[in-house]
CSV table of C-alpha atoms in Angstrom, one decimal:
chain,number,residue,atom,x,y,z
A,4,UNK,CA,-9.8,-145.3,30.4
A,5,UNK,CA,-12.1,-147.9,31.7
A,6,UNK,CA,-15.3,-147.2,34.0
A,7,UNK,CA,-18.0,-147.9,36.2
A,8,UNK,CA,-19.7,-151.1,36.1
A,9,UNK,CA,-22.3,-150.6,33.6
A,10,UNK,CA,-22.9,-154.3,31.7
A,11,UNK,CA,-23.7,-156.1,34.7
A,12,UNK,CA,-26.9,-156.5,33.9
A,13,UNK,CA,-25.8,-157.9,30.5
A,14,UNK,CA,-23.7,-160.2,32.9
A,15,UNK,CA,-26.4,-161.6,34.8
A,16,UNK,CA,-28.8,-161.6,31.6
A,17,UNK,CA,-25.8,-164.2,30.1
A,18,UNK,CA,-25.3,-165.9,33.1
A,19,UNK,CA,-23.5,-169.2,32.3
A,20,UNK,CA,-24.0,-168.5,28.9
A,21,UNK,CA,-20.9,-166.1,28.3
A,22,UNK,CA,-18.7,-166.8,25.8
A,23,UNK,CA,-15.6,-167.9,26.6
A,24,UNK,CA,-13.1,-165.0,26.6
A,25,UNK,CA,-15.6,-162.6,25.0
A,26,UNK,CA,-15.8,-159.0,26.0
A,27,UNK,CA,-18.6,-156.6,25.5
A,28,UNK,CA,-17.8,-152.5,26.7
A,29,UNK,CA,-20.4,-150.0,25.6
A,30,UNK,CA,-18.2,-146.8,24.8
A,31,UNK,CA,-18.5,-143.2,25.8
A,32,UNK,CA,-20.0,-140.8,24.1
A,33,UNK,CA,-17.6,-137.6,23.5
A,34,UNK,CA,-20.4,-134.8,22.9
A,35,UNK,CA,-21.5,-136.0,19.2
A,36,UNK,CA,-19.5,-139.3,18.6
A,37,UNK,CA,-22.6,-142.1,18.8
A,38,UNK,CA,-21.6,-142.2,14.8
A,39,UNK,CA,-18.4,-143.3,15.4
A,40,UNK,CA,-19.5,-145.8,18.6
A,41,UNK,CA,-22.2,-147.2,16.6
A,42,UNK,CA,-19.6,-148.0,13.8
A,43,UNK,CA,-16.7,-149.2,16.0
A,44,UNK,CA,-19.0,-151.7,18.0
A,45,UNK,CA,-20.0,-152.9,14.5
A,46,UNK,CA,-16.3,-153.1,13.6
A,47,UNK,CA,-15.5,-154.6,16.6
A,48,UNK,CA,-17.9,-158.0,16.4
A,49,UNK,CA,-16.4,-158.2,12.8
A,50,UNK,CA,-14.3,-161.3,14.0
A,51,UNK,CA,-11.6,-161.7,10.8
A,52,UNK,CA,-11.2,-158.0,11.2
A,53,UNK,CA,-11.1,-157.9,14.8
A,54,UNK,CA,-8.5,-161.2,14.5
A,55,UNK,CA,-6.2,-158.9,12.1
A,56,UNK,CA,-6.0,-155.5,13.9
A,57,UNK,CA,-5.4,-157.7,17.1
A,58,UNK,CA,-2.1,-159.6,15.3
A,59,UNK,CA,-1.4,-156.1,14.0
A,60,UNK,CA,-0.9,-154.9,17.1
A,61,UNK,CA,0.6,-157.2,18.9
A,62,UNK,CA,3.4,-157.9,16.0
A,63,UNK,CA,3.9,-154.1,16.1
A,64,UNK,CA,3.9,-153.8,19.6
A,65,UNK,CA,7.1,-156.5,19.2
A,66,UNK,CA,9.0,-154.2,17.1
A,67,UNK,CA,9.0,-151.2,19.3
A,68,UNK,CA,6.7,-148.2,18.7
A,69,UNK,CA,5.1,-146.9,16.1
A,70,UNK,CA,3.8,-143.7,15.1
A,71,UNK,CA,1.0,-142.6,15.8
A,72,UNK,CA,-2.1,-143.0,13.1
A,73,UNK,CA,-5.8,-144.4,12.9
A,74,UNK,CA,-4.6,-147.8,12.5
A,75,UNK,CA,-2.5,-147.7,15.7
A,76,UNK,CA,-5.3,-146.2,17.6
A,77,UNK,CA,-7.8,-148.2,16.2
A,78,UNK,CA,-5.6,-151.2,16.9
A,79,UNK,CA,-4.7,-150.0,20.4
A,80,UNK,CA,-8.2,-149.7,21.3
A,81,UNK,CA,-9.7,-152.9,20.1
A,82,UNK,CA,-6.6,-154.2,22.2
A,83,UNK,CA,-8.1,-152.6,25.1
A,84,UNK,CA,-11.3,-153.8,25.2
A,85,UNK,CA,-10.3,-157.8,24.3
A,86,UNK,CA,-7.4,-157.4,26.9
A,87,UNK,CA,-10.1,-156.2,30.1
A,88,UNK,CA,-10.2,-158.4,33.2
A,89,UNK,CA,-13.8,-157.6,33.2
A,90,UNK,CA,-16.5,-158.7,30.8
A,91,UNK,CA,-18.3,-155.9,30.7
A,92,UNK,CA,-18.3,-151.8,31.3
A,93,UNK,CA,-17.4,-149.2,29.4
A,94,UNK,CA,-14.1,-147.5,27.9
A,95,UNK,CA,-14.1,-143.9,26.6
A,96,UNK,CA,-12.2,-144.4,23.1
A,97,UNK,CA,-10.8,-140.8,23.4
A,98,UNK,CA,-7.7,-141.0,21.8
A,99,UNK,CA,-9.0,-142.8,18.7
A,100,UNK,CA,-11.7,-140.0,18.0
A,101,UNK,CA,-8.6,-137.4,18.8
A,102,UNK,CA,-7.0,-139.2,16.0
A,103,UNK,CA,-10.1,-139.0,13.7
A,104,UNK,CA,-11.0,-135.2,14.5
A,105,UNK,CA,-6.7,-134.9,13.7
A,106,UNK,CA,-7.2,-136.6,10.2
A,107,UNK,CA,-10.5,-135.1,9.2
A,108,UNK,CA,-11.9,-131.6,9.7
A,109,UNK,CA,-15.3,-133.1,8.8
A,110,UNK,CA,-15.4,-134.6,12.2
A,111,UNK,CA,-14.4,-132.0,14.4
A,112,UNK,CA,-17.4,-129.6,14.9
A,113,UNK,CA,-20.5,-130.5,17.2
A,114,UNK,CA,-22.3,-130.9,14.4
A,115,UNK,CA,-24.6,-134.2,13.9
A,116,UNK,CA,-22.4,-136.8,11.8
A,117,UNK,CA,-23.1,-139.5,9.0
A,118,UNK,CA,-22.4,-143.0,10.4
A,119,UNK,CA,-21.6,-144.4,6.8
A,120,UNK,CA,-19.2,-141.9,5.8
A,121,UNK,CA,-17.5,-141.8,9.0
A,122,UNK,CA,-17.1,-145.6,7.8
A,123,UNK,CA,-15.6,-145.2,4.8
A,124,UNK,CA,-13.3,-142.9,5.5
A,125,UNK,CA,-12.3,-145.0,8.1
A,126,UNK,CA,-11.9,-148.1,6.1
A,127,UNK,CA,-9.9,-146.0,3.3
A,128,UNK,CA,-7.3,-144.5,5.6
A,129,UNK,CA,-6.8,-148.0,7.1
A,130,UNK,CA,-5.7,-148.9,3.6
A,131,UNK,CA,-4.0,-146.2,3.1
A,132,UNK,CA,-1.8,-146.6,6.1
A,133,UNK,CA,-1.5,-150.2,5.8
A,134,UNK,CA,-0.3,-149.5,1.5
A,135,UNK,CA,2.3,-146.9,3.1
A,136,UNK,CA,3.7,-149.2,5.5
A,137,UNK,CA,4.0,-152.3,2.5
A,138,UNK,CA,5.7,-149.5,0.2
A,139,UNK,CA,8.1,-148.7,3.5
A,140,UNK,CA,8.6,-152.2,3.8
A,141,UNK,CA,10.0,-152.5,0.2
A,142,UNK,CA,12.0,-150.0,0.6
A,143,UNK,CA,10.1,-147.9,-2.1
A,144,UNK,CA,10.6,-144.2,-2.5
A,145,UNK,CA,7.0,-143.4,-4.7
A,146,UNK,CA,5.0,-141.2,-2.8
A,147,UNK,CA,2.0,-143.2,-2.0
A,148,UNK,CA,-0.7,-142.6,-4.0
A,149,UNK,CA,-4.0,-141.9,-1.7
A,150,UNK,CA,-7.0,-144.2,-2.0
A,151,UNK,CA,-10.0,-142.9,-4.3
A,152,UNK,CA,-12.5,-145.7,-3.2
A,153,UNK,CA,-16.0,-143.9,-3.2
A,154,UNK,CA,-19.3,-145.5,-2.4
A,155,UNK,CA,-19.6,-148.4,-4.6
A,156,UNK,CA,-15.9,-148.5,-5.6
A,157,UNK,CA,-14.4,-146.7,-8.4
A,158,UNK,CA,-10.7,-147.4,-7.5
A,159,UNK,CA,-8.6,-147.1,-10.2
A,160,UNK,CA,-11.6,-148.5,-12.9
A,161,UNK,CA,-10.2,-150.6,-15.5
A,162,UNK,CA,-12.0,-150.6,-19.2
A,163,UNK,CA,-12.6,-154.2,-20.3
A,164,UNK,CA,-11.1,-155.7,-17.7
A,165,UNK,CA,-7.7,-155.1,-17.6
A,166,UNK,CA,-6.5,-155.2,-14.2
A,167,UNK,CA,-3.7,-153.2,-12.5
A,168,UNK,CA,-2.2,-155.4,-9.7
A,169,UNK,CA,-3.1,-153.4,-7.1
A,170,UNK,CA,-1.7,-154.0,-3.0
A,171,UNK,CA,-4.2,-156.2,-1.6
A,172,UNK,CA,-4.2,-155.8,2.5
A,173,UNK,CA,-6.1,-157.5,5.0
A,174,UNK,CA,-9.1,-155.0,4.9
A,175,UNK,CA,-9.2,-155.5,1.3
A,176,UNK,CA,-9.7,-159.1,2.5
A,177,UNK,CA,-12.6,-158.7,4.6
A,178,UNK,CA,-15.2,-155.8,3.0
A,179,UNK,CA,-13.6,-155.1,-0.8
A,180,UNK,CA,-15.8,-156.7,-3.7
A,181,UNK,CA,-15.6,-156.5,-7.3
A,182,UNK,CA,-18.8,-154.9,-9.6
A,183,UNK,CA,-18.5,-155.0,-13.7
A,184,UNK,CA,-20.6,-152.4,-15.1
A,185,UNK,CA,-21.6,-153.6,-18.4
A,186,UNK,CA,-22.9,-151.2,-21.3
A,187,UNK,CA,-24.3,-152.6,-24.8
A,188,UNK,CA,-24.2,-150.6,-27.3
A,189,UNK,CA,-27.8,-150.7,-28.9
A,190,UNK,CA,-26.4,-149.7,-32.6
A,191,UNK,CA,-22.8,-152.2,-32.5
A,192,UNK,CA,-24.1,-154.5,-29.7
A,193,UNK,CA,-20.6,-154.4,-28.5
A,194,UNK,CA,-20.5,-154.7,-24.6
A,195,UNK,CA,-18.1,-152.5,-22.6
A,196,UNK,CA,-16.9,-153.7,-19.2
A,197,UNK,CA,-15.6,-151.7,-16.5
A,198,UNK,CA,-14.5,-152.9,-13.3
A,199,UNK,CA,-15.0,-150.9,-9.9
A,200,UNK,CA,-13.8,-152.3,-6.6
A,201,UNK,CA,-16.5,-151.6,-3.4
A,202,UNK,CA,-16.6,-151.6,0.2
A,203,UNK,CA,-20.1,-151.3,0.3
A,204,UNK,CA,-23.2,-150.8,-1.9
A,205,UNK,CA,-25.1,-148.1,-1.7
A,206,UNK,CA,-28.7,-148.8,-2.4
A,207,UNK,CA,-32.1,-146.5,-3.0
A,208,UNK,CA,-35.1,-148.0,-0.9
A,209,UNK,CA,-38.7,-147.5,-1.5
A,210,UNK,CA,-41.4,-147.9,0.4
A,211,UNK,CA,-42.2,-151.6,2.1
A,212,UNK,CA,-39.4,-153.2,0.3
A,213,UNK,CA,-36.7,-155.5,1.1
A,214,UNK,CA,-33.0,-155.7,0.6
A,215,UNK,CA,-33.3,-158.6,-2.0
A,216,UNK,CA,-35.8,-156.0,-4.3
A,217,UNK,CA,-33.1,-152.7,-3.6
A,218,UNK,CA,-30.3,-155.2,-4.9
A,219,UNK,CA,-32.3,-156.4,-8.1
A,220,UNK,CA,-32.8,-152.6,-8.3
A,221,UNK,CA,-29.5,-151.8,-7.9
A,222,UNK,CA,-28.5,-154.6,-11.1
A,223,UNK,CA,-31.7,-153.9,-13.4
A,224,UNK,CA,-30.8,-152.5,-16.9
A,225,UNK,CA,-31.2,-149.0,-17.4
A,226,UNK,CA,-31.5,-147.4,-21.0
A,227,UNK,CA,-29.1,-144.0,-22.1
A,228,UNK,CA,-30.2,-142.3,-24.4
A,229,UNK,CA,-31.1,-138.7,-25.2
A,230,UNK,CA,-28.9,-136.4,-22.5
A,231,UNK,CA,-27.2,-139.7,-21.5
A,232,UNK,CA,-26.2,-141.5,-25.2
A,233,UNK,CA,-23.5,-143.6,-24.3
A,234,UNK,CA,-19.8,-142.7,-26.2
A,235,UNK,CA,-19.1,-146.3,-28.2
A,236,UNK,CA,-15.8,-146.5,-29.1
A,237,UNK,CA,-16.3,-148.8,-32.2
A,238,UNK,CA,-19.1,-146.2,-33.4
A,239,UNK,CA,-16.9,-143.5,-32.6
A,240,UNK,CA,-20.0,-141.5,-31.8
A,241,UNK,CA,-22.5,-140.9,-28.7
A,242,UNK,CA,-25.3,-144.2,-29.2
A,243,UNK,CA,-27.9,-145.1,-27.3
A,244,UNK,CA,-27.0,-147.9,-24.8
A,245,UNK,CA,-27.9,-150.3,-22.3
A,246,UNK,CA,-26.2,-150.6,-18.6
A,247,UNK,CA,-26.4,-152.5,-15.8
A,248,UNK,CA,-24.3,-153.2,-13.0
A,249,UNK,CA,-23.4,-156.7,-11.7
A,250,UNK,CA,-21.1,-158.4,-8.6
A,251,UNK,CA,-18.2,-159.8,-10.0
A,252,UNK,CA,-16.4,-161.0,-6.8
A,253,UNK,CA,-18.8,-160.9,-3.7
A,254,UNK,CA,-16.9,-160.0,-0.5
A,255,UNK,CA,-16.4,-161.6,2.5
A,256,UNK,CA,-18.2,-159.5,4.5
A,257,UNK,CA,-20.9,-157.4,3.2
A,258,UNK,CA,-21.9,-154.2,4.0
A,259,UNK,CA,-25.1,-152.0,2.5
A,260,UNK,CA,-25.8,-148.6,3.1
A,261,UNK,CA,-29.5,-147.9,2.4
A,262,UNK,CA,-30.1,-144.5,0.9
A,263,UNK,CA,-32.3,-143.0,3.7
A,264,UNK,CA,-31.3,-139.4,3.3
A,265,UNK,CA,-32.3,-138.4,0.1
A,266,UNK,CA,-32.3,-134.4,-1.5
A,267,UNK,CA,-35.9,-132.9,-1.9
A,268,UNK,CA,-35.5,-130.3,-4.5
A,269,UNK,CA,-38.6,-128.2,-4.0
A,270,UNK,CA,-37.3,-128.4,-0.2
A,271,UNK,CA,-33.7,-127.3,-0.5
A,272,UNK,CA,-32.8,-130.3,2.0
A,273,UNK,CA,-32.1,-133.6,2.5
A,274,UNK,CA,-35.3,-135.2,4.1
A,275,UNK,CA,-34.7,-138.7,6.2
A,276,UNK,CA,-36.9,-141.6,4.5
A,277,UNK,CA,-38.4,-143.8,6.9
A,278,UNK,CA,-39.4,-146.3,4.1
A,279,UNK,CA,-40.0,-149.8,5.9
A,280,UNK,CA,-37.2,-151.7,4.2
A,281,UNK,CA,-36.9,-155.6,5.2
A,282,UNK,CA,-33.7,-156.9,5.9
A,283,UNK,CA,-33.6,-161.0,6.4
A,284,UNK,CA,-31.3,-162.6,9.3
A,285,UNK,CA,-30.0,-165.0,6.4
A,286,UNK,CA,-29.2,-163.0,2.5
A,287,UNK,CA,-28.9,-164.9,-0.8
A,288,UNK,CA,-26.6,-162.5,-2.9
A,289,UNK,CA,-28.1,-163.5,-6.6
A,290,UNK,CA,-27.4,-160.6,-8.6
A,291,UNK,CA,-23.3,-162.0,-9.7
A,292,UNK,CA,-21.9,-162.3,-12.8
A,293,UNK,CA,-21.7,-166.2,-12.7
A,294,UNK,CA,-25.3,-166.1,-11.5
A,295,UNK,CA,-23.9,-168.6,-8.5
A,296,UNK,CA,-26.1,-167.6,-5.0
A,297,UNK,CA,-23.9,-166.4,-2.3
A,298,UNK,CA,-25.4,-166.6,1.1
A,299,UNK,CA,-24.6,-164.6,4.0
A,300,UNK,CA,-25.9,-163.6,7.6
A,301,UNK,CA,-26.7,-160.5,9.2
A,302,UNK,CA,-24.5,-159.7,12.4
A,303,UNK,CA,-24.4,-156.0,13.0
A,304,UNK,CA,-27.0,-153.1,12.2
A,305,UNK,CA,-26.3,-149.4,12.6
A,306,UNK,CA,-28.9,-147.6,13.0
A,307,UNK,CA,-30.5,-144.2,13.1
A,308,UNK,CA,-32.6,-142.4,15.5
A,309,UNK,CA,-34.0,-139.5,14.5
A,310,UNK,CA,-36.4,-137.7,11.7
A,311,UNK,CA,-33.7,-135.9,9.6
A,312,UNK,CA,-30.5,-135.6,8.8
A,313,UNK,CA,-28.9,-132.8,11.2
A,314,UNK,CA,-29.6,-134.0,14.4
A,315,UNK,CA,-30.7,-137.3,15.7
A,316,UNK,CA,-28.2,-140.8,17.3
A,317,UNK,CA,-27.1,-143.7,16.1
A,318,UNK,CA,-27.0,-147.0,18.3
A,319,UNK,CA,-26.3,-150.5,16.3
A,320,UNK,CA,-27.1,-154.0,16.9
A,321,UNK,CA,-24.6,-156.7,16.8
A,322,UNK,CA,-25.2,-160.3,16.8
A,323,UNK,CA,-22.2,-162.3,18.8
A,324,UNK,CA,-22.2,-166.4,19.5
A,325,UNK,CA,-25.7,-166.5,18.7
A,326,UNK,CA,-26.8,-164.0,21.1
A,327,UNK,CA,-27.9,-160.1,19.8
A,328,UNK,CA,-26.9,-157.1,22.0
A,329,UNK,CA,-28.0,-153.4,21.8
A,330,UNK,CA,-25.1,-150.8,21.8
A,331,UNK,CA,-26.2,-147.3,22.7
A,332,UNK,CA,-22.8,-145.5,23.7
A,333,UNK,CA,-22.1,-146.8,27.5
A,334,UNK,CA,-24.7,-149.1,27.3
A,335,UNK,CA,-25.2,-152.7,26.1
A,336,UNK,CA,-28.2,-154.8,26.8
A,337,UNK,CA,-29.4,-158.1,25.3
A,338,UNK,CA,-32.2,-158.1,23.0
A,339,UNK,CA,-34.2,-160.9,21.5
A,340,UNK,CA,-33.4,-161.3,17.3
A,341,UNK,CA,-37.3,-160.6,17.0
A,342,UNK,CA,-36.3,-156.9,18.4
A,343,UNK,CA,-34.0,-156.9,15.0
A,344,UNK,CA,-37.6,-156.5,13.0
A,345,UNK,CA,-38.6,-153.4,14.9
A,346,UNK,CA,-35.7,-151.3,13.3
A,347,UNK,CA,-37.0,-152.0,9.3
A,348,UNK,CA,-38.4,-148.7,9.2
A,349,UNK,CA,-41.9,-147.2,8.9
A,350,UNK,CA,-45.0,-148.6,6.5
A,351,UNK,CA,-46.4,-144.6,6.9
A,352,UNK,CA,-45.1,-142.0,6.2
A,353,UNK,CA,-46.0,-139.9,9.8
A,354,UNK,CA,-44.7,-142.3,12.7
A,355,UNK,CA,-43.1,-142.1,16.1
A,356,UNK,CA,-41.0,-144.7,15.1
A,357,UNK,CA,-37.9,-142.9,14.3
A,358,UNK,CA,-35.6,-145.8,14.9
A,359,UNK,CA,-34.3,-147.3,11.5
A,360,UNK,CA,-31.5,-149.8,9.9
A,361,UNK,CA,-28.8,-147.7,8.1
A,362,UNK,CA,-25.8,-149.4,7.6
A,363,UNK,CA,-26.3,-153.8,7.4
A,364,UNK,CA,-23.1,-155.9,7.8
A,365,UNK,CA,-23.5,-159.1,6.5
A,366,UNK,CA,-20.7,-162.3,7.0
A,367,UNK,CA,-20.8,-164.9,4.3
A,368,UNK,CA,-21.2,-168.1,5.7
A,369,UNK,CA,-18.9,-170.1,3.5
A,370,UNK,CA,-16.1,-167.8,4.8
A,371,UNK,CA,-17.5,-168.3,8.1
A,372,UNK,CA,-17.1,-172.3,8.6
């Protein structure tokens, strides 16, 4: 499971300023996994999520075996890489990505894959598995019902607020946040509220932007009307209307998908966009309902290498006690945070630069001291 002595550099390159009990293994690449390597490293220098599946493990490893499932081999793995006498090397994570080619036939092929939905499916099944086992627990016979979470939410949408009490599990903890989509009525003026839980936000990215201008994007006021007329209930007919979307409930840890593979209709394809899109080491979240600033800071970047959609690599950038690493499959190498910058994309449209931030994991820092 665990080889050769790659890291040692990264060793050396640390010196006396290792952290304590800290492990970093690059991971073996299986043919086409880099998607899922660039998303587990990520995963992995999540600390509360790290912390969880760890006491997960080791409380179910206390009451005998369990069967097998993503959560198992996810937890098994993470396990593995904490628990190595060494500091560094690499570890092939074969029988997680068994598990995940098992679950999903979207995985299995040779085919290039998409870091971001590889994540959320990954988050959903952990729910899922971790809602089966609470049910279990109970004792309760209803079938579980499966998780519907989507990008930007929509889990069980509530009109006007009214919530369901829904399980909430330790992943739920960490990533899920709460969005109210709001739409006025421009005849009745009567405001509609819907709220959708999230793992992550989606957002569209233009050219030489920045996360902060995506996000007031993504909560800007949009106008229905003519194909899109809004269906007011107190009108009791289609109206024209007025949405927008706002955070309800920021979550602990933050993570934003930026829309870089967009479909070109006079193409017939998806095209990559290489749109230079900043992203700042420290975020102030202003876009919330109670219009309070929530601040967080970056600590993990996946990112894409390539100049479409069907073929290309993912490596990601994680930021661990103060230092930031490079993960490309097997390897792990310490880079300066100024390298960070070169990964915002492209100010032209026709560039060699091919390397660009994807997927942005973000900690808030209250929930971090």
């Amino acid at each position: 499971m665990v080889m050769g002595a790659s890291g040692s550099k990264l060793e050396k390159a640390l010196g006396d300023q290792f952290p304590e009990g800290e492990r970093y293994f690059g991971l073996e690449n299986f043919g086409n996994t880099c998607y899922c390597n660039s998303v587990l490293q990520a995963l992995y220098f999540c600390i509360p999520f790290r912390e969880q599946l760890l006491e997960y493990y080791a409380n179910n490893k206390k009451q005998g075996d369990l069967e097998e499932n993503l959560l198992t081999c996810l937890a098994d793995l993470f396990t593995q890489i904490s628990s190595q006498k060494k500091k560094t090397g690499v570890i092939a994570p074969k029988r997680f990505v068994q598990r995940v080619k098992k679950e999903n036939e979207l995985f299995r092929g040779y085919m290039h894959q998409d870091a971001h939905e590889f994540l959320i499916f990954l988050l959903n099944e952990l729910v899922d598995i971790l809602e089966r086992e609470s049910k279990a627990a109970e004792g309760s016979l209803d079938p579980p019902t499966p998780s519907e979470m989507l990008n930007n939410g929509q889990v069980r949408p509530q009109a006007n607020g009214v919530h369901k009490e829904a399980l909430v599990t330790w992943v739920h903890k960490s990533f899920q946040g709460i969005l109210t989509n709001e739409t006025r009525c421009l005849r009745c003026e009567t405001v509609t509220a819907r709220e959708e839980t999230f793992f992550d936000l989606s957002l569209d990215i233009e050219q030489n932007s920045s996360i902060t201008s995506c996000l007031k994007n993504f909560s800007s006021t949009e106008t229905l009307n003519a194909e899109d007329k809004f269906f007011c209930d107190k009108c009791c007919s289609l109206q024209e209307a007025q949405k927008r979307m706002k955070i309800k409930k920021p979550p602990s840890i933050l993570v934003i998908h930026l829309k870089r593979f967009k479909y070109m209709e006079q193409l017939g394809r998806y095209k990559k966009l290489s749109y230079r899109v900043v992203f700042p080491m420290e975020l102030k979240l202003n876009n919330t309902v109670d219009a309070t600033d929530m601040e967080y800071s970056l600590f993990a970047v996946v990112v894409h290498v390539g100049i479409g959609p069907n073929h290309g690599h993912y490596i990601s950038l994680v930021k661990s006690h103060d230092h930031w690493l490079f993960f490309d499959d097997e390897n792990a190498e310490m880079i300066d945070e100024s390298t960070v910058q070169t990964f915002f994309g492209s100010a032209q449209e026709f560039t060699s630069n091919t390397d660009h931030g994807y997927i942005l994991f973000y900690e808030s820092i209250s929930a971090r001291r």
